[in-house]
C-alpha cells in the first residue's frame, strides 16, 4: 500500500478522498491550514487514522516536510467558488497559482517519482458546447450584460445570432475561463503539465463538475449553489434561483469524486491527462433547487426564480464522461435522489 499526501485534506472533497484512501488500506497524510472561512478547528469528520499536518501549501518548508516519505500526492488545496468580486483576484492567484507552484517546486527538489493528481474544474471550459442549425458547432462569446439584464440568458450563435443547442463537453474542448477562479484553475493545469514535462512525473487533472454532498461548506460567499440552496431550506427561507433556473449543470456526489481520485492514484499504470468527473446526467439549477426543497424542511417556502445574474457565470456546461470511463474506469454510482436526500439531512443544523 502507498502513503498519499492530500493537500486540503480537511476540506469538503479532500476529507472524503482521505476516507476513501484509508478504506482501501493506504496511509494518508493531510496538509491543511484550516482557513477560518471553512474551519474553526480541526473538523470532527477528519479520520484520526490520517496523519494531520497543520500548514499552508504556499510555505516551502512546510510543504517539503509534508512530502517526506510519501509515494503519491493528491493536490486539493485551493480557494474555490466564484468569490464576491474582483477584489478577490489576488487571493485566488496566491492560493491557487502560488500554492501549486510551491508544491511543484518542492516535488522537483525532492526528486519525487510518484503520481500527482490535481483537482481541476469544469470552469476551465467557460461556456459549454453548443451547435447552431446553420453553422454546426460554435463557440459563443461572453454573454452581454444588456442581454442578461433584459432576461435574455441563452447565448446566441456568434455568426447568425440564432438559438443554440447545448451539448455535453469533452475534455479536448478549448479552454475559455470566464472568471478569476476559472483562470486560476487553468493556470494550475498548465503549471502541472509543465512540471510533468520537465520531471517525467505523471499528472492526472480531474475536472470536477458541480460537486455536492455531506461536509459541503455553508454560509460563505464561496459556497457552491447546492450548499446555498440547502442552507436556505434549512433556515426556512426560499432558495433563490438566478436567471430563469434553466442553466444546465452536472451535479456529482462527493463520494464519486473521491472514488475518481482513488482510481487515478492507484490504477495499475499511471493515467495522464485531463478527465471530466461528473455524473453524465445534466440537470438544471432550478431542478436542483426543487430537489433540495422537496428533500429538506417541509416548512421552507418553495424556490423563487429571481432573474438575477452574475457576469462571471456561464449558461450551460455539462460533461462528456466517455474518456474517464475508458481510461480511468470511472463511472458515477451515487443516485441523484438518494444523494440529495442525504445532503439535505446533513445540511440541517445540529440539534
Tab-separated table of C-alpha atoms in Angstrom:
chain	number	residue	atom	x	y	z
A	1	UNK	CA	0.000	0.000	0.000
A	2	UNK	CA	1.032	3.618	-0.545
A	3	UNK	CA	1.405	6.722	1.574
A	4	UNK	CA	-0.516	9.595	-0.003
A	5	UNK	CA	-0.294	13.282	0.832
A	6	UNK	CA	-3.670	15.004	0.426
A	7	UNK	CA	-3.320	18.785	0.401
A	8	UNK	CA	-6.510	20.455	1.566
A	9	UNK	CA	-7.448	17.117	3.076
A	10	UNK	CA	-9.517	18.593	5.897
A	11	UNK	CA	-11.893	20.218	3.430
A	12	UNK	CA	-15.114	19.082	1.809
A	13	UNK	CA	-13.705	16.998	-1.046
A	14	UNK	CA	-10.275	16.329	0.441
A	15	UNK	CA	-11.653	14.702	3.588
A	16	UNK	CA	-13.770	12.303	1.523
A	17	UNK	CA	-10.685	11.404	-0.529
A	18	UNK	CA	-8.782	10.739	2.700
A	19	UNK	CA	-11.610	8.490	3.901
A	20	UNK	CA	-11.666	6.556	0.622
A	21	UNK	CA	-7.887	6.054	0.643
A	22	UNK	CA	-7.920	4.873	4.267
A	23	UNK	CA	-10.748	2.451	3.462
A	24	UNK	CA	-8.508	0.930	0.770
A	25	UNK	CA	-5.684	0.420	3.273
A	26	UNK	CA	-3.433	3.330	2.267
A	27	UNK	CA	-1.595	5.586	4.688
A	28	UNK	CA	-2.806	9.187	4.473
A	29	UNK	CA	-1.088	12.409	5.445
A	30	UNK	CA	-3.178	15.577	5.311
A	31	UNK	CA	-1.751	19.064	4.854
A	32	UNK	CA	-4.301	21.785	5.577
A	33	UNK	CA	-4.068	25.282	7.032
A	34	UNK	CA	-7.681	25.214	8.315
A	35	UNK	CA	-8.793	28.596	6.928
A	36	UNK	CA	-11.197	30.421	9.222
A	37	UNK	CA	-13.830	30.683	6.468
A	38	UNK	CA	-14.120	26.881	6.444
A	39	UNK	CA	-12.999	25.631	9.882
A	40	UNK	CA	-12.655	26.987	13.387
A	41	UNK	CA	-10.504	23.978	14.378
A	42	UNK	CA	-9.648	20.507	13.126
A	43	UNK	CA	-13.050	19.249	11.922
A	44	UNK	CA	-14.680	16.359	13.745
A	45	UNK	CA	-15.219	14.484	10.490
A	46	UNK	CA	-11.469	14.126	9.912
A	47	UNK	CA	-10.475	10.492	10.463
A	48	UNK	CA	-7.951	10.161	13.293
A	49	UNK	CA	-6.223	7.416	11.314
A	50	UNK	CA	-4.911	10.091	8.948
A	51	UNK	CA	-1.744	11.925	9.935
A	52	UNK	CA	-2.520	15.638	10.116
A	53	UNK	CA	-0.107	18.473	9.378
A	54	UNK	CA	-1.363	21.984	10.068
A	55	UNK	CA	0.266	24.214	7.473
A	56	UNK	CA	-0.007	26.301	4.340
A	57	UNK	CA	0.788	24.874	0.901
A	58	UNK	CA	2.300	28.249	-0.001
A	59	UNK	CA	5.088	27.791	2.573
A	60	UNK	CA	8.031	25.875	1.131
A	61	UNK	CA	9.423	24.486	4.386
A	62	UNK	CA	6.013	23.165	5.434
A	63	UNK	CA	5.451	21.530	2.060
A	64	UNK	CA	8.910	19.975	1.972
A	65	UNK	CA	8.366	18.430	5.407
A	66	UNK	CA	4.896	17.148	4.477
A	67	UNK	CA	6.303	15.448	1.367
A	68	UNK	CA	8.764	13.359	3.343
A	69	UNK	CA	8.214	9.655	2.705
A	70	UNK	CA	5.085	9.986	0.551
A	71	UNK	CA	4.538	7.896	-2.575
A	72	UNK	CA	1.835	9.989	-4.265
A	73	UNK	CA	0.280	13.436	-3.936
A	74	UNK	CA	-3.366	14.424	-4.295
A	75	UNK	CA	-3.498	18.225	-4.581
A	76	UNK	CA	-6.880	19.513	-3.428
A	77	UNK	CA	-5.844	22.700	-1.609
A	78	UNK	CA	-7.387	25.711	-3.338
A	79	UNK	CA	-9.577	28.735	-2.932
A	80	UNK	CA	-12.859	27.761	-4.580
A	81	UNK	CA	-16.067	29.304	-5.879
A	82	UNK	CA	-16.811	32.410	-7.890
A	83	UNK	CA	-15.992	34.723	-4.987
A	84	UNK	CA	-17.543	38.086	-4.209
A	85	UNK	CA	-15.964	40.490	-6.715
A	86	UNK	CA	-12.716	41.317	-8.499
A	87	UNK	CA	-11.211	42.247	-5.136
A	88	UNK	CA	-10.668	38.511	-4.581
A	89	UNK	CA	-8.261	38.262	-7.517
A	90	UNK	CA	-5.001	38.376	-5.550
A	91	UNK	CA	-6.246	35.787	-3.034
A	92	UNK	CA	-7.227	33.363	-5.797
A	93	UNK	CA	-3.882	33.784	-7.558
A	94	UNK	CA	-1.805	33.303	-4.404
A	95	UNK	CA	-3.763	30.333	-3.049
A	96	UNK	CA	-4.240	28.509	-6.336
A	97	UNK	CA	-1.353	29.626	-8.520
A	98	UNK	CA	1.428	30.257	-5.997
A	99	UNK	CA	0.360	27.372	-3.774
A	100	UNK	CA	0.545	24.949	-6.691
A	101	UNK	CA	3.873	26.401	-7.861
A	102	UNK	CA	5.426	25.941	-4.407
A	103	UNK	CA	4.191	22.350	-4.233
A	104	UNK	CA	5.572	21.545	-7.694
A	105	UNK	CA	8.928	23.148	-6.914
A	106	UNK	CA	9.281	21.125	-3.714
A	107	UNK	CA	8.307	17.938	-5.541
A	108	UNK	CA	11.050	18.621	-8.092
A	109	UNK	CA	13.597	19.464	-5.405
A	110	UNK	CA	12.793	16.223	-3.607
A	111	UNK	CA	13.160	14.155	-6.818
A	112	UNK	CA	9.585	12.934	-6.443
A	113	UNK	CA	8.778	9.932	-8.652
A	114	UNK	CA	5.204	9.121	-7.684
A	115	UNK	CA	1.908	10.282	-9.153
A	116	UNK	CA	0.335	13.708	-8.851
A	117	UNK	CA	-3.434	14.056	-9.033
A	118	UNK	CA	-4.671	17.630	-9.408
A	119	UNK	CA	-8.130	18.884	-8.508
A	120	UNK	CA	-9.215	20.900	-11.532
A	121	UNK	CA	-12.695	22.063	-12.510
A	122	UNK	CA	-15.188	22.261	-15.323
A	123	UNK	CA	-14.904	26.059	-15.040
A	124	UNK	CA	-11.846	25.896	-17.319
A	125	UNK	CA	-14.211	25.371	-20.270
A	126	UNK	CA	-16.137	28.604	-19.771
A	127	UNK	CA	-19.352	28.116	-21.678
A	128	UNK	CA	-20.162	24.550	-22.637
A	129	UNK	CA	-20.506	23.093	-26.118
A	130	UNK	CA	-23.179	24.401	-28.479
A	131	UNK	CA	-24.398	23.822	-32.000
A	132	UNK	CA	-26.260	26.037	-34.450
A	133	UNK	CA	-28.626	24.533	-37.017
A	134	UNK	CA	-26.899	26.500	-39.770
A	135	UNK	CA	-23.279	26.713	-38.610
A	136	UNK	CA	-22.749	23.477	-36.679
A	137	UNK	CA	-20.642	23.570	-33.527
A	138	UNK	CA	-19.834	27.116	-32.479
A	139	UNK	CA	-18.234	28.885	-29.514
A	140	UNK	CA	-20.366	31.740	-28.189
A	141	UNK	CA	-18.560	34.660	-26.611
A	142	UNK	CA	-19.188	36.004	-23.111
A	143	UNK	CA	-22.785	36.999	-22.524
A	144	UNK	CA	-23.534	40.712	-22.720
A	145	UNK	CA	-24.795	42.434	-19.587
A	146	UNK	CA	-27.559	44.208	-21.510
A	147	UNK	CA	-28.933	40.810	-22.600
A	148	UNK	CA	-28.757	39.409	-19.072
A	149	UNK	CA	-30.500	42.474	-17.628
A	150	UNK	CA	-33.257	42.015	-20.209
A	151	UNK	CA	-33.709	38.346	-19.296
A	152	UNK	CA	-32.050	37.014	-22.454
A	153	UNK	CA	-29.911	34.354	-20.837
A	154	UNK	CA	-29.220	31.942	-23.690
A	155	UNK	CA	-26.030	32.723	-25.629
A	156	UNK	CA	-26.744	33.269	-29.352
A	157	UNK	CA	-24.834	31.893	-32.315
A	158	UNK	CA	-21.815	34.188	-32.796
A	159	UNK	CA	-22.313	34.082	-36.575
A	160	UNK	CA	-26.068	34.459	-37.092
A	161	UNK	CA	-27.462	35.181	-33.586
A	162	UNK	CA	-29.789	32.173	-33.829
A	163	UNK	CA	-30.684	29.982	-30.857
A	164	UNK	CA	-28.191	27.282	-29.924
A	165	UNK	CA	-28.465	23.687	-28.731
A	166	UNK	CA	-26.236	22.768	-25.733
A	167	UNK	CA	-24.240	19.517	-25.767
A	168	UNK	CA	-22.004	17.683	-23.321
A	169	UNK	CA	-18.463	18.974	-23.400
A	170	UNK	CA	-15.475	16.667	-23.963
A	171	UNK	CA	-12.021	17.109	-22.487
A	172	UNK	CA	-10.487	18.216	-25.793
A	173	UNK	CA	-12.734	21.285	-25.977
A	174	UNK	CA	-10.753	24.553	-25.953
A	175	UNK	CA	-10.325	26.126	-22.548
A	176	UNK	CA	-12.002	29.513	-22.174
A	177	UNK	CA	-12.128	30.581	-18.494
A	178	UNK	CA	-14.712	33.299	-17.840
A	179	UNK	CA	-13.867	34.371	-14.254
A	180	UNK	CA	-10.893	34.682	-11.910
A	181	UNK	CA	-11.401	31.300	-10.254
A	182	UNK	CA	-11.581	29.606	-13.646
A	183	UNK	CA	-8.390	31.337	-14.796
A	184	UNK	CA	-6.510	30.081	-11.719
A	185	UNK	CA	-7.731	26.500	-12.181
A	186	UNK	CA	-6.495	26.505	-15.774
A	187	UNK	CA	-3.215	28.005	-14.541
A	188	UNK	CA	-2.868	25.079	-12.135
A	189	UNK	CA	-3.301	22.649	-15.023
A	190	UNK	CA	-0.693	24.474	-17.116
A	191	UNK	CA	1.812	24.586	-14.257
A	192	UNK	CA	1.316	20.875	-13.546
A	193	UNK	CA	1.708	20.000	-17.242
A	194	UNK	CA	4.969	21.981	-17.443
A	195	UNK	CA	6.189	20.246	-14.282
A	196	UNK	CA	5.350	16.847	-15.772
A	197	UNK	CA	7.247	17.587	-18.994
A	198	UNK	CA	10.321	18.709	-17.022
A	199	UNK	CA	10.361	15.863	-14.488
A	200	UNK	CA	8.525	12.938	-16.077
A	201	UNK	CA	6.144	12.760	-13.110
A	202	UNK	CA	2.699	11.608	-14.332
A	203	UNK	CA	-0.057	14.147	-13.694
A	204	UNK	CA	-3.793	13.477	-13.787
A	205	UNK	CA	-6.070	16.535	-13.773
A	206	UNK	CA	-9.602	15.741	-12.638
A	207	UNK	CA	-12.088	18.358	-13.827
A	208	UNK	CA	-14.813	18.225	-11.211
A	209	UNK	CA	-18.268	19.306	-12.234
A	210	UNK	CA	-20.745	20.583	-9.620
A	211	UNK	CA	-19.868	18.553	-6.527
A	212	UNK	CA	-22.357	18.195	-3.676
A	213	UNK	CA	-22.723	16.066	-0.567
A	214	UNK	CA	-22.069	15.906	3.179
A	215	UNK	CA	-19.455	18.293	4.649
A	216	UNK	CA	-20.034	20.857	1.928
A	217	UNK	CA	-19.230	24.300	3.401
A	218	UNK	CA	-22.192	26.555	4.107
A	219	UNK	CA	-22.911	30.203	4.827
A	220	UNK	CA	-19.926	31.559	2.898
A	221	UNK	CA	-19.870	33.610	-0.338
A	222	UNK	CA	-17.570	30.933	-1.798
A	223	UNK	CA	-20.031	28.053	-1.339
A	224	UNK	CA	-21.432	26.147	-4.280
A	225	UNK	CA	-25.003	26.534	-5.468
A	226	UNK	CA	-26.181	23.269	-3.874
A	227	UNK	CA	-24.880	24.427	-0.499
A	228	UNK	CA	-26.501	27.847	-0.857
A	229	UNK	CA	-29.867	26.242	-1.635
A	230	UNK	CA	-29.573	23.720	1.211
A	231	UNK	CA	-28.695	26.472	3.693
A	232	UNK	CA	-31.752	28.450	2.651
A	233	UNK	CA	-34.080	25.469	3.070
A	234	UNK	CA	-32.582	24.592	6.463
A	235	UNK	CA	-33.117	28.180	7.607
A	236	UNK	CA	-36.738	28.183	6.433
A	237	UNK	CA	-36.060	30.537	3.516
A	238	UNK	CA	-36.923	30.101	-0.143
A	239	UNK	CA	-33.913	29.139	-2.255
A	240	UNK	CA	-33.184	32.000	-4.667
A	241	UNK	CA	-32.560	30.716	-8.181
A	242	UNK	CA	-30.685	33.075	-10.508
A	243	UNK	CA	-31.574	33.746	-14.140
A	244	UNK	CA	-34.593	31.637	-15.091
A	245	UNK	CA	-33.338	28.450	-13.431
A	246	UNK	CA	-32.715	26.763	-16.776
A	247	UNK	CA	-28.914	26.721	-16.521
A	248	UNK	CA	-27.728	23.164	-17.137
A	249	UNK	CA	-25.046	21.633	-14.940
A	250	UNK	CA	-23.807	18.174	-13.957
A	251	UNK	CA	-24.225	17.549	-10.226
A	252	UNK	CA	-21.889	14.801	-8.988
A	253	UNK	CA	-21.770	13.349	-5.481
A	254	UNK	CA	-18.605	13.882	-3.446
A	255	UNK	CA	-18.153	10.147	-2.843
A	256	UNK	CA	-17.997	9.623	-6.604
A	257	UNK	CA	-15.389	12.378	-6.821
A	258	UNK	CA	-13.348	10.724	-4.067
A	259	UNK	CA	-13.507	7.397	-5.898
A	260	UNK	CA	-12.250	9.030	-9.103
A	261	UNK	CA	-9.218	10.306	-7.177
A	262	UNK	CA	-8.507	6.865	-5.742
A	263	UNK	CA	-8.701	5.339	-9.220
A	264	UNK	CA	-6.254	7.909	-10.577
A	265	UNK	CA	-3.846	7.312	-7.689
A	266	UNK	CA	-3.995	3.510	-7.742
A	267	UNK	CA	-4.530	2.411	-11.369
A	268	UNK	CA	-2.023	-0.321	-12.361
A	269	UNK	CA	-0.418	2.155	-14.773
A	270	UNK	CA	-0.471	5.929	-14.410
A	271	UNK	CA	-3.224	7.595	-16.458
A	272	UNK	CA	-2.230	11.092	-17.515
A	273	UNK	CA	-4.199	13.996	-18.933
A	274	UNK	CA	-7.429	15.772	-18.038
A	275	UNK	CA	-10.693	13.978	-17.275
A	276	UNK	CA	-14.240	15.117	-16.571
A	277	UNK	CA	-15.516	13.844	-13.223
A	278	UNK	CA	-19.282	14.014	-13.472
A	279	UNK	CA	-22.492	12.029	-13.278
A	280	UNK	CA	-23.142	12.151	-17.015
A	281	UNK	CA	-26.710	13.402	-16.467
A	282	UNK	CA	-27.327	17.149	-16.901
A	283	UNK	CA	-29.872	18.848	-14.660
A	284	UNK	CA	-30.981	22.433	-14.411
A	285	UNK	CA	-30.160	24.656	-11.455
A	286	UNK	CA	-33.902	25.001	-10.948
A	287	UNK	CA	-34.231	21.216	-10.711
A	288	UNK	CA	-31.504	21.109	-8.068
A	289	UNK	CA	-33.279	23.780	-6.010
A	290	UNK	CA	-36.591	21.937	-6.274
A	291	UNK	CA	-34.991	18.606	-5.320
A	292	UNK	CA	-33.346	20.087	-2.227
A	293	UNK	CA	-36.576	21.812	-1.234
A	294	UNK	CA	-38.526	18.564	-1.588
A	295	UNK	CA	-35.959	16.638	0.454
A	296	UNK	CA	-35.481	19.275	3.156
A	297	UNK	CA	-37.524	21.131	5.747
A	298	UNK	CA	-41.208	20.787	4.865
A	299	UNK	CA	-41.877	24.273	6.259
A	300	UNK	CA	-39.496	26.097	3.939
A	301	UNK	CA	-41.005	28.163	1.102
A	302	UNK	CA	-40.625	26.878	-2.442
A	303	UNK	CA	-37.694	28.100	-4.565
A	304	UNK	CA	-38.038	31.558	-6.120
A	305	UNK	CA	-36.672	32.332	-9.559
A	306	UNK	CA	-35.235	35.832	-9.308
A	307	UNK	CA	-33.874	36.760	-12.724
A	308	UNK	CA	-30.687	37.949	-11.011
A	309	UNK	CA	-27.370	37.125	-12.673
A	310	UNK	CA	-23.609	37.224	-12.213
A	311	UNK	CA	-21.355	38.290	-15.077
A	312	UNK	CA	-18.858	35.540	-14.275
A	313	UNK	CA	-21.437	32.780	-14.674
A	314	UNK	CA	-21.926	30.727	-17.817
A	315	UNK	CA	-25.224	29.407	-19.108
A	316	UNK	CA	-24.772	25.682	-19.776
A	317	UNK	CA	-21.841	23.406	-19.057
A	318	UNK	CA	-22.159	19.675	-18.501
A	319	UNK	CA	-19.855	16.761	-19.071
A	320	UNK	CA	-18.958	14.120	-21.538
A	321	UNK	CA	-17.847	11.134	-19.437
A	322	UNK	CA	-16.587	8.632	-22.039
A	323	UNK	CA	-12.872	9.351	-21.546
A	324	UNK	CA	-12.969	8.887	-17.761
A	325	UNK	CA	-14.872	5.623	-18.185
A	326	UNK	CA	-12.482	4.247	-20.803
A	327	UNK	CA	-9.156	5.323	-19.302
A	328	UNK	CA	-9.802	5.609	-15.551
A	329	UNK	CA	-12.608	3.088	-15.239
A	330	UNK	CA	-14.689	5.777	-13.563
A	331	UNK	CA	-18.464	5.964	-13.717
A	332	UNK	CA	-20.621	7.736	-11.140
A	333	UNK	CA	-22.541	5.384	-8.846
A	334	UNK	CA	-24.385	7.591	-6.366
A	335	UNK	CA	-28.095	8.004	-7.291
A	336	UNK	CA	-29.128	11.665	-7.504
A	337	UNK	CA	-32.352	11.388	-5.469
A	338	UNK	CA	-30.710	9.458	-2.631
A	339	UNK	CA	-27.689	11.747	-2.673
A	340	UNK	CA	-29.836	14.869	-2.488
A	341	UNK	CA	-31.904	13.427	0.377
A	342	UNK	CA	-28.703	12.614	2.298
A	343	UNK	CA	-27.277	16.066	1.595
A	344	UNK	CA	-30.468	17.806	2.703
A	345	UNK	CA	-30.371	15.964	6.018
A	346	UNK	CA	-26.659	16.614	6.503
A	347	UNK	CA	-27.133	20.314	5.785
A	348	UNK	CA	-29.578	20.796	8.647
A	349	UNK	CA	-28.130	22.472	11.755
A	350	UNK	CA	-27.251	20.158	14.608
A	351	UNK	CA	-29.889	19.782	17.317
